[in-house]
Amino acid sequence: MPEVIYFDNNATTRPDPSVVEAMLPYLGEQYGNPSSVSALGSQAARAVGLAREQVAALIHCEPAEIVFTSGGTESNHAAFFSARHLNPARRHCVTTAVEHSAVLKPLEALETRGYEVTRLGVDAQGRLDLEALERAIRPDTALLSIMAANNETGVLFPVEKIGEIARAKGVLFHTDAVQAVGKIPLHLENANLHYLSASAHKIHGPKGVGFLYVNRRSGFAPMLLGGGQENGRRAGTENVPGIVGLGKAAELAAHALEDEAREVRRLRDAFESGVLAQIGGVQLNGDPIDRLPNTSNLAFEGVEAQAALILLERANLSASAGSACLTGSLAPSHVLRAMGFSDDRARSSLRFSFSRLNTAQEVEKAVEIVAKTIRKLRES
Ligand SMILES: *Cc1c(COP(=O)(O)O)cnc(C)c1O
């Protein structure tokens, strides 16, 4: 296989080798069911307990506040299910126009069942207007669902301030923090958050596992019923290898959080300044300061992003246009459209997302590949 420069870390990440190593016994000889009293069962239960502590340490909450799930998508569904069932008389939700489809689609489905959804817009830098948020909350609002960091632009939303608004108005607050967990510090012990979704495969863990943080003071209505796993909050025999991998990934992320953010930001900034120095007609999409350290979303004037991606992939550079779920379709990114950009600008935008496994040499090489590709497309 040729050496691939992988700058698509907001789509998924490479599992860290020590995550794979930690998981291996649980795919083989350590096959116990954590609910059974056998020796194997209690070993598995201990491994799940350790993972719960590792995840809690990453976001500064209590281990009992972590519910393991099958990933970010399920966590979002579980939060929405719970909010609906805790407050059946309230049938209004507030979200933003720039959420991931794993928030937008389940809320659209609620609309077909008699719910009302308010979708807040953003400004040209992707930022939310908190006064508009306050005005959108009604007496029948059940839930705010507002992401912590945008997957396409990396723009950060002020989760703590939104939490204060939610508390003052007496509404539940959920955040899809799949892109924020492990990339920026989160301190849930003093945030006014009820539910937070995260996923292992965005932080060098395995696919198909994640968690929902449920504030210990919030109510919770479980979506999956059956055996009493996860303290009655999510039935089904635990994905022990996945949970062990998530725990290890969380431990690694917590350990390196600040150094890693600085290092990844350095790579991202070197990439951006390299590209801007080499070619004209390039614009940054999103707030230049208040964004994830690993994300760069750039508009290349006069270039079709889909065509650019094909050439970049041929040169062994992986990037993306908008969100992975939309690749292949010609729909312009709903995030860039919500920022007020034209279809043309949205269709000429590429996302490059970095991780601690990338290197300065890769950045240098990638700048050359991008510059060459964009020039070629503009000449043709
Ligand atoms: C990737 C992603 C999801 C989906 O997570 P899965 O674990 O793949 O289900 C949800 N929200 C955001 C912001 C994401 O980036």
Short mmCIF file of C-alpha atoms and ligand atoms in Angstrom, two decimals:
data_model
loop_
_atom_site.label_atom_id
_atom_site.label_comp_id
_atom_site.label_asym_id
_atom_site.label_seq_id
_atom_site.Cartn_x
_atom_site.Cartn_y
_atom_site.Cartn_z
CA MET A 1 0.00 0.00 0.00
CA PRO A 2 1.39 3.45 -0.86
CA GLU A 3 2.04 5.90 1.96
CA VAL A 4 -1.16 7.85 2.44
CA ILE A 5 -1.16 11.30 3.98
CA TYR A 6 -4.33 11.14 6.05
CA PHE A 7 -5.83 14.58 6.69
CA ASP A 8 -9.41 13.41 7.21
CA ASN A 9 -9.37 12.88 10.96
CA ASN A 10 -12.80 14.45 11.53
CA ALA A 11 -14.29 11.57 9.51
CA THR A 12 -12.47 8.92 11.50
CA THR A 13 -9.04 8.35 13.00
CA ARG A 14 -6.51 5.58 12.94
CA PRO A 15 -6.78 3.48 16.12
CA ASP A 16 -3.74 4.09 18.27
CA PRO A 17 -1.57 0.92 18.37
CA SER A 18 -1.89 0.78 22.16
CA VAL A 19 -5.69 0.92 21.82
CA VAL A 20 -5.56 -2.15 19.58
CA GLU A 21 -3.22 -3.87 22.02
CA ALA A 22 -5.51 -3.15 24.97
CA MET A 23 -8.51 -4.57 23.07
CA LEU A 24 -6.93 -7.79 21.83
CA PRO A 25 -7.38 -9.94 24.96
CA TYR A 26 -11.09 -9.05 25.02
CA LEU A 27 -11.51 -10.28 21.43
CA GLY A 28 -10.05 -13.62 22.52
CA GLU A 29 -9.48 -15.36 25.81
CA GLN A 30 -11.10 -12.61 27.95
CA TYR A 31 -14.58 -13.26 26.63
CA GLY A 32 -16.53 -13.03 29.88
CA ASN A 33 -19.94 -11.40 30.17
CA PRO A 34 -19.63 -8.53 32.67
CA SER A 35 -23.05 -9.44 34.12
CA SER A 36 -22.08 -12.99 35.03
CA VAL A 37 -20.52 -13.95 38.36
CA SER A 38 -17.85 -16.20 36.83
CA ALA A 39 -14.17 -15.29 37.12
CA LEU A 40 -14.15 -14.33 33.43
CA GLY A 41 -17.27 -12.24 33.96
CA SER A 42 -15.82 -10.29 36.83
CA GLN A 43 -12.62 -9.64 34.89
CA ALA A 44 -14.70 -8.20 32.05
CA ALA A 45 -16.71 -6.13 34.53
CA ARG A 46 -13.49 -4.74 35.99
CA ALA A 47 -12.24 -3.82 32.49
CA VAL A 48 -15.50 -1.97 31.77
CA GLY A 49 -15.23 -0.22 35.15
CA LEU A 50 -11.69 0.92 34.39
CA ALA A 51 -12.80 2.27 31.00
CA ARG A 52 -15.59 4.20 32.72
CA GLU A 53 -13.01 5.83 35.00
CA GLN A 54 -10.73 6.64 32.06
CA VAL A 55 -13.55 8.33 30.15
CA ALA A 56 -14.74 10.23 33.25
CA ALA A 57 -11.19 11.50 33.83
CA LEU A 58 -11.05 12.89 30.28
CA ILE A 59 -14.14 15.07 30.67
CA HIS A 60 -13.92 15.62 34.45
CA CYS A 61 -17.16 14.00 35.56
CA GLU A 62 -18.08 11.02 37.75
CA PRO A 63 -17.72 7.49 36.32
CA ALA A 64 -21.39 6.81 37.17
CA GLU A 65 -22.37 9.60 34.76
CA ILE A 66 -21.03 7.64 31.75
CA VAL A 67 -23.34 5.36 29.73
CA PHE A 68 -21.57 3.34 27.04
CA THR A 69 -23.33 3.24 23.67
CA SER A 70 -22.64 2.16 20.08
CA GLY A 71 -21.32 5.64 19.15
CA GLY A 72 -22.20 9.26 18.63
CA THR A 73 -25.36 8.57 16.63
CA GLU A 74 -26.88 6.32 19.28
CA SER A 75 -25.89 8.73 22.06
CA ASN A 76 -27.78 11.54 20.32
CA HIS A 77 -30.86 9.33 19.90
CA ALA A 78 -30.70 8.27 23.56
CA ALA A 79 -30.57 11.91 24.71
CA PHE A 80 -33.54 12.87 22.50
CA PHE A 81 -35.53 9.83 23.62
CA SER A 82 -34.90 10.67 27.26
CA ALA A 83 -35.84 14.34 26.88
CA ARG A 84 -39.11 13.42 25.14
CA HIS A 85 -40.11 10.92 27.78
CA LEU A 86 -39.17 13.09 30.75
CA ASN A 87 -41.26 15.97 29.43
CA PRO A 88 -43.98 14.47 27.22
CA ALA A 89 -46.06 17.65 27.30
CA ARG A 90 -43.23 19.77 25.92
CA ARG A 91 -43.00 19.33 22.19
CA HIS A 92 -40.50 21.93 21.01
CA CYS A 93 -36.71 21.61 20.51
CA VAL A 94 -34.06 24.20 19.71
CA THR A 95 -31.00 23.27 17.67
CA THR A 96 -28.73 24.90 15.08
CA ALA A 97 -28.67 24.77 11.30
CA VAL A 98 -25.09 23.46 11.35
CA GLU A 99 -25.46 20.24 13.36
CA HIS A 100 -24.22 16.86 12.16
CA SER A 101 -26.84 14.76 10.36
CA ALA A 102 -26.90 12.53 13.48
CA VAL A 103 -28.72 15.42 15.19
CA LEU A 104 -30.58 16.93 12.23
CA LYS A 105 -32.18 13.70 11.00
CA PRO A 106 -33.60 12.42 14.31
CA LEU A 107 -35.01 15.90 14.98
CA GLU A 108 -36.57 15.94 11.48
CA ALA A 109 -38.15 12.60 12.34
CA LEU A 110 -39.64 14.16 15.50
CA GLU A 111 -41.19 16.90 13.38
CA THR A 112 -43.18 14.29 11.50
CA ARG A 113 -44.53 13.17 14.89
CA GLY A 114 -45.87 16.54 15.92
CA TYR A 115 -42.78 18.19 17.37
CA GLU A 116 -41.64 21.69 16.46
CA VAL A 117 -37.96 22.35 15.89
CA THR A 118 -36.30 25.79 15.82
CA ARG A 119 -33.00 25.79 13.90
CA LEU A 120 -30.80 28.73 14.80
CA GLY A 121 -28.66 30.26 12.08
CA VAL A 122 -25.01 31.28 12.38
CA ASP A 123 -23.02 34.29 11.16
CA ALA A 124 -20.44 34.30 8.35
CA GLN A 125 -17.79 32.93 10.73
CA GLY A 126 -20.07 30.14 11.88
CA ARG A 127 -20.90 31.64 15.27
CA LEU A 128 -24.18 31.42 17.15
CA ASP A 129 -26.12 34.46 18.42
CA LEU A 130 -26.81 33.69 22.10
CA GLU A 131 -29.54 36.31 22.33
CA ALA A 132 -31.36 34.64 19.47
CA LEU A 133 -30.96 31.36 21.35
CA GLU A 134 -32.55 32.86 24.46
CA ARG A 135 -35.42 34.26 22.44
CA ALA A 136 -36.04 30.87 20.80
CA ILE A 137 -36.71 29.09 24.11
CA ARG A 138 -40.45 28.75 24.88
CA PRO A 139 -42.46 27.42 27.81
CA ASP A 140 -42.98 24.20 25.83
CA THR A 141 -39.30 23.74 24.93
CA ALA A 142 -38.17 20.27 25.98
CA LEU A 143 -34.55 20.37 24.87
CA LEU A 144 -31.68 22.39 23.47
CA SER A 145 -29.33 20.34 21.27
CA ILE A 146 -26.32 22.43 20.33
CA MET A 147 -23.01 20.97 19.23
CA ALA A 148 -19.75 21.72 21.05
CA ALA A 149 -17.59 21.85 17.91
CA ASN A 150 -18.58 21.78 14.27
CA ASN A 151 -17.28 18.79 12.32
CA GLU A 152 -16.86 20.70 9.04
CA THR A 153 -15.31 24.01 10.14
CA GLY A 154 -14.15 23.20 13.68
CA VAL A 155 -15.99 26.31 15.00
CA LEU A 156 -16.58 26.05 18.76
CA PHE A 157 -19.86 26.92 20.46
CA PRO A 158 -19.81 28.33 24.04
CA VAL A 159 -21.18 25.30 25.87
CA GLU A 160 -20.79 26.86 29.34
CA LYS A 161 -22.72 30.00 28.45
CA ILE A 162 -25.42 27.97 26.71
CA GLY A 163 -25.64 25.86 29.87
CA GLU A 164 -26.31 28.98 31.94
CA ILE A 165 -29.10 29.99 29.57
CA ALA A 166 -30.58 26.48 29.78
CA ARG A 167 -30.50 26.58 33.57
CA ALA A 168 -32.11 30.03 33.75
CA LYS A 169 -34.88 28.87 31.41
CA GLY A 170 -35.32 25.44 33.00
CA VAL A 171 -34.76 23.38 29.83
CA LEU A 172 -32.66 20.28 29.22
CA PHE A 173 -29.40 20.85 27.34
CA HIS A 174 -27.72 18.23 25.17
CA THR A 175 -24.49 18.77 23.27
CA ASP A 176 -23.08 16.65 20.45
CA ALA A 177 -19.44 16.84 21.51
CA VAL A 178 -18.15 14.11 19.21
CA GLN A 179 -15.62 16.53 17.69
CA ALA A 180 -14.71 18.30 20.93
CA VAL A 181 -14.01 15.43 23.35
CA GLY A 182 -10.30 14.65 23.43
CA LYS A 183 -9.41 17.72 21.37
CA ILE A 184 -10.17 20.57 23.78
CA PRO A 185 -10.41 20.50 27.60
CA LEU A 186 -13.91 19.83 28.93
CA HIS A 187 -14.80 20.18 32.62
CA LEU A 188 -18.27 18.80 33.14
CA GLU A 189 -18.19 18.99 36.92
CA ASN A 190 -19.09 22.68 36.70
CA ALA A 191 -20.94 22.86 33.38
CA ASN A 192 -24.71 23.01 33.36
CA LEU A 193 -25.12 20.21 30.87
CA HIS A 194 -27.59 17.36 31.05
CA TYR A 195 -26.42 15.13 28.19
CA LEU A 196 -23.24 14.98 26.10
CA SER A 197 -22.53 12.62 23.18
CA ALA A 198 -19.11 11.33 22.15
CA SER A 199 -17.60 8.63 19.95
CA ALA A 200 -14.43 6.52 20.20
CA HIS A 201 -13.46 6.43 16.54
CA LYS A 202 -12.90 10.19 16.34
CA ILE A 203 -10.20 9.98 19.05
CA HIS A 204 -8.04 7.07 17.86
CA GLY A 205 -10.37 4.47 19.35
CA PRO A 206 -12.43 1.73 17.65
CA LYS A 207 -15.60 2.21 15.59
CA GLY A 208 -19.05 1.32 16.88
CA VAL A 209 -18.59 2.47 20.47
CA GLY A 210 -19.10 5.76 22.27
CA PHE A 211 -20.79 7.18 25.32
CA LEU A 212 -23.52 9.44 26.58
CA TYR A 213 -22.72 11.54 29.63
CA VAL A 214 -25.84 11.84 31.79
CA ASN A 215 -25.61 14.42 34.56
CA ARG A 216 -26.23 12.64 37.89
CA ARG A 217 -28.82 15.26 38.83
CA SER A 218 -30.76 14.87 35.55
CA GLY A 219 -33.48 12.37 35.02
CA PHE A 220 -32.97 9.74 32.37
CA ALA A 221 -35.44 7.59 30.45
CA PRO A 222 -33.68 4.65 28.74
CA MET A 223 -34.26 3.96 25.05
CA LEU A 224 -33.04 0.33 25.13
CA LEU A 225 -34.78 -1.96 27.60
CA GLY A 226 -33.82 -5.49 28.56
CA GLY A 227 -31.10 -6.71 30.93
CA GLY A 228 -30.20 -4.07 33.46
CA GLN A 229 -26.81 -3.16 31.99
CA GLU A 230 -25.30 0.29 32.43
CA ASN A 231 -27.26 0.70 35.66
CA GLY A 232 -30.53 0.28 33.78
CA ARG A 233 -29.71 3.06 31.33
CA ARG A 234 -28.75 1.02 28.23
CA ALA A 235 -29.68 -2.64 27.99
CA GLY A 236 -27.68 -5.16 25.98
CA THR A 237 -24.51 -7.08 26.74
CA GLU A 238 -21.64 -4.61 26.75
CA ASN A 239 -19.28 -4.28 23.78
CA VAL A 240 -16.39 -5.14 26.09
CA PRO A 241 -13.50 -4.94 23.55
CA GLY A 242 -14.88 -1.66 22.17
CA ILE A 243 -15.38 -0.16 25.61
CA VAL A 244 -11.85 -1.18 26.63
CA GLY A 245 -10.54 0.49 23.45
CA LEU A 246 -12.55 3.64 24.14
CA GLY A 247 -11.17 3.75 27.68
CA LYS A 248 -7.60 3.45 26.44
CA ALA A 249 -8.20 6.11 23.75
CA ALA A 250 -9.63 8.44 26.42
CA GLU A 251 -6.64 7.84 28.67
CA LEU A 252 -4.23 8.66 25.84
CA ALA A 253 -6.20 11.77 24.87
CA ALA A 254 -6.32 13.02 28.48
CA HIS A 255 -2.62 12.40 28.94
CA ALA A 256 -1.59 14.40 25.89
CA LEU A 257 -4.47 16.88 25.65
CA GLU A 258 -2.64 20.18 25.93
CA ASP A 259 0.67 19.22 24.30
CA GLU A 260 -1.18 17.47 21.56
CA ALA A 261 -3.51 20.39 20.88
CA ARG A 262 -0.49 22.68 20.60
CA GLU A 263 1.35 20.27 18.29
CA VAL A 264 -1.69 19.61 16.09
CA ARG A 265 -2.44 23.33 15.90
CA ARG A 266 1.14 23.92 14.76
CA LEU A 267 0.70 21.38 11.95
CA ARG A 268 -2.66 22.85 10.92
CA ASP A 269 -1.35 26.43 10.94
CA ALA A 270 1.77 25.45 8.96
CA PHE A 271 -0.49 23.79 6.40
CA GLU A 272 -2.75 26.84 6.10
CA SER A 273 0.07 29.36 5.81
CA GLY A 274 1.86 27.10 3.31
CA VAL A 275 -1.22 26.83 1.10
CA LEU A 276 -1.99 30.56 1.36
CA ALA A 277 1.63 31.42 0.46
CA GLN A 278 1.61 29.16 -2.61
CA ILE A 279 -1.73 29.97 -4.22
CA GLY A 280 -4.14 32.87 -4.40
CA GLY A 281 -7.92 32.85 -4.25
CA VAL A 282 -8.10 30.82 -1.02
CA GLN A 283 -10.43 31.72 1.84
CA LEU A 284 -10.77 30.28 5.32
CA ASN A 285 -14.28 29.08 6.23
CA GLY A 286 -15.06 29.57 9.91
CA ASP A 287 -13.84 31.58 12.87
CA PRO A 288 -10.03 31.73 12.56
CA ILE A 289 -9.52 31.75 16.35
CA ASP A 290 -12.45 30.04 18.06
CA ARG A 291 -12.15 26.66 16.40
CA LEU A 292 -10.72 23.20 16.99
CA PRO A 293 -6.93 23.08 16.72
CA ASN A 294 -7.10 20.28 14.13
CA THR A 295 -9.53 21.57 11.50
CA SER A 296 -8.97 23.66 8.37
CA ASN A 297 -11.81 24.36 5.95
CA LEU A 298 -10.67 26.25 2.86
CA ALA A 299 -12.50 27.60 -0.17
CA PHE A 300 -10.52 27.46 -3.43
CA GLU A 301 -11.97 29.97 -5.86
CA GLY A 302 -12.99 28.49 -9.20
CA VAL A 303 -12.35 24.87 -8.16
CA GLU A 304 -14.84 21.99 -7.88
CA ALA A 305 -14.10 20.33 -4.54
CA GLN A 306 -15.23 16.92 -5.82
CA ALA A 307 -12.76 17.08 -8.72
CA ALA A 308 -10.00 18.26 -6.37
CA LEU A 309 -10.65 15.38 -3.98
CA ILE A 310 -10.24 12.82 -6.75
CA LEU A 311 -6.89 14.29 -7.79
CA LEU A 312 -5.72 14.60 -4.18
CA GLU A 313 -6.69 10.99 -3.52
CA ARG A 314 -4.69 9.95 -6.60
CA ALA A 315 -1.71 11.77 -5.09
CA ASN A 316 -2.36 9.80 -1.85
CA LEU A 317 -3.66 12.75 0.14
CA SER A 318 -6.96 12.11 1.96
CA ALA A 319 -9.15 15.12 2.73
CA SER A 320 -12.87 15.70 2.46
CA ALA A 321 -15.55 18.01 1.16
CA GLY A 322 -18.12 18.72 3.83
CA SER A 323 -19.31 15.72 5.75
CA ALA A 324 -18.43 12.18 4.72
CA CYS A 325 -22.07 11.15 4.64
CA LEU A 326 -22.67 13.57 1.76
CA THR A 327 -19.64 12.68 -0.38
CA GLY A 328 -20.74 11.42 -3.72
CA SER A 329 -23.76 13.68 -3.78
CA LEU A 330 -23.51 17.15 -5.27
CA ALA A 331 -25.40 18.86 -2.47
CA PRO A 332 -23.40 21.82 -1.16
CA SER A 333 -22.56 21.68 2.54
CA HIS A 334 -25.49 22.76 4.74
CA VAL A 335 -22.96 24.20 7.20
CA LEU A 336 -21.34 26.53 4.65
CA ARG A 337 -24.76 27.45 3.26
CA ALA A 338 -25.93 28.37 6.78
CA MET A 339 -22.89 30.66 7.06
CA GLY A 340 -24.35 32.59 4.14
CA PHE A 341 -21.94 31.38 1.45
CA SER A 342 -23.03 30.80 -2.12
CA ASP A 343 -23.44 27.30 -3.53
CA ASP A 344 -20.30 28.03 -5.57
CA ARG A 345 -18.19 28.77 -2.52
CA ALA A 346 -19.62 25.80 -0.67
CA ARG A 347 -18.88 23.51 -3.63
CA SER A 348 -15.28 24.78 -3.85
CA SER A 349 -14.46 24.08 -0.20
CA LEU A 350 -12.28 21.33 1.20
CA ARG A 351 -11.79 20.19 4.78
CA PHE A 352 -8.39 19.10 6.04
CA SER A 353 -8.40 17.62 9.54
CA PHE A 354 -5.25 16.66 11.41
CA SER A 355 -4.29 14.43 14.34
CA ARG A 356 -1.33 13.69 16.58
CA LEU A 357 -0.32 10.89 14.21
CA ASN A 358 0.43 13.41 11.43
CA THR A 359 3.91 14.89 10.92
CA ALA A 360 5.53 18.14 9.74
CA GLN A 361 6.97 16.27 6.73
CA GLU A 362 3.47 15.23 5.70
CA VAL A 363 2.31 18.85 5.96
CA GLU A 364 5.18 20.03 3.77
CA LYS A 365 4.42 17.38 1.14
CA ALA A 366 0.68 18.03 1.31
CA VAL A 367 1.11 21.77 0.70
CA GLU A 368 2.94 20.93 -2.55
CA ILE A 369 0.29 18.42 -3.60
CA VAL A 370 -2.59 20.83 -2.88
CA ALA A 371 -0.92 23.75 -4.66
CA LYS A 372 -0.16 21.62 -7.73
CA THR A 373 -3.68 20.17 -7.81
CA ILE A 374 -5.43 23.53 -7.49
CA ARG A 375 -3.24 25.10 -10.19
CA LYS A 376 -3.93 22.19 -12.52
CA LEU A 377 -7.69 22.44 -12.00
CA ARG A 378 -7.67 26.19 -12.53
CA GLU A 379 -5.75 25.83 -15.79
CA SER A 380 -8.06 23.17 -17.21
C1 LIG B 1 -18.86 11.51 13.55
C2 LIG B 1 -19.88 12.36 14.20
C3 LIG B 1 -21.08 11.81 14.71
C4 LIG B 1 -21.42 10.34 14.55
O1 LIG B 1 -20.68 9.53 15.42
P1 LIG B 1 -20.69 7.94 15.15
O2 LIG B 1 -19.92 7.37 16.31
O3 LIG B 1 -20.01 7.74 13.84
O4 LIG B 1 -22.11 7.51 15.16
C5 LIG B 1 -21.96 12.64 15.34
N1 LIG B 1 -21.70 13.96 15.48
C6 LIG B 1 -20.58 14.53 15.01
C7 LIG B 1 -20.35 15.99 15.21
C8 LIG B 1 -19.62 13.75 14.36
O5 LIG B 1 -18.53 14.32 13.88
#
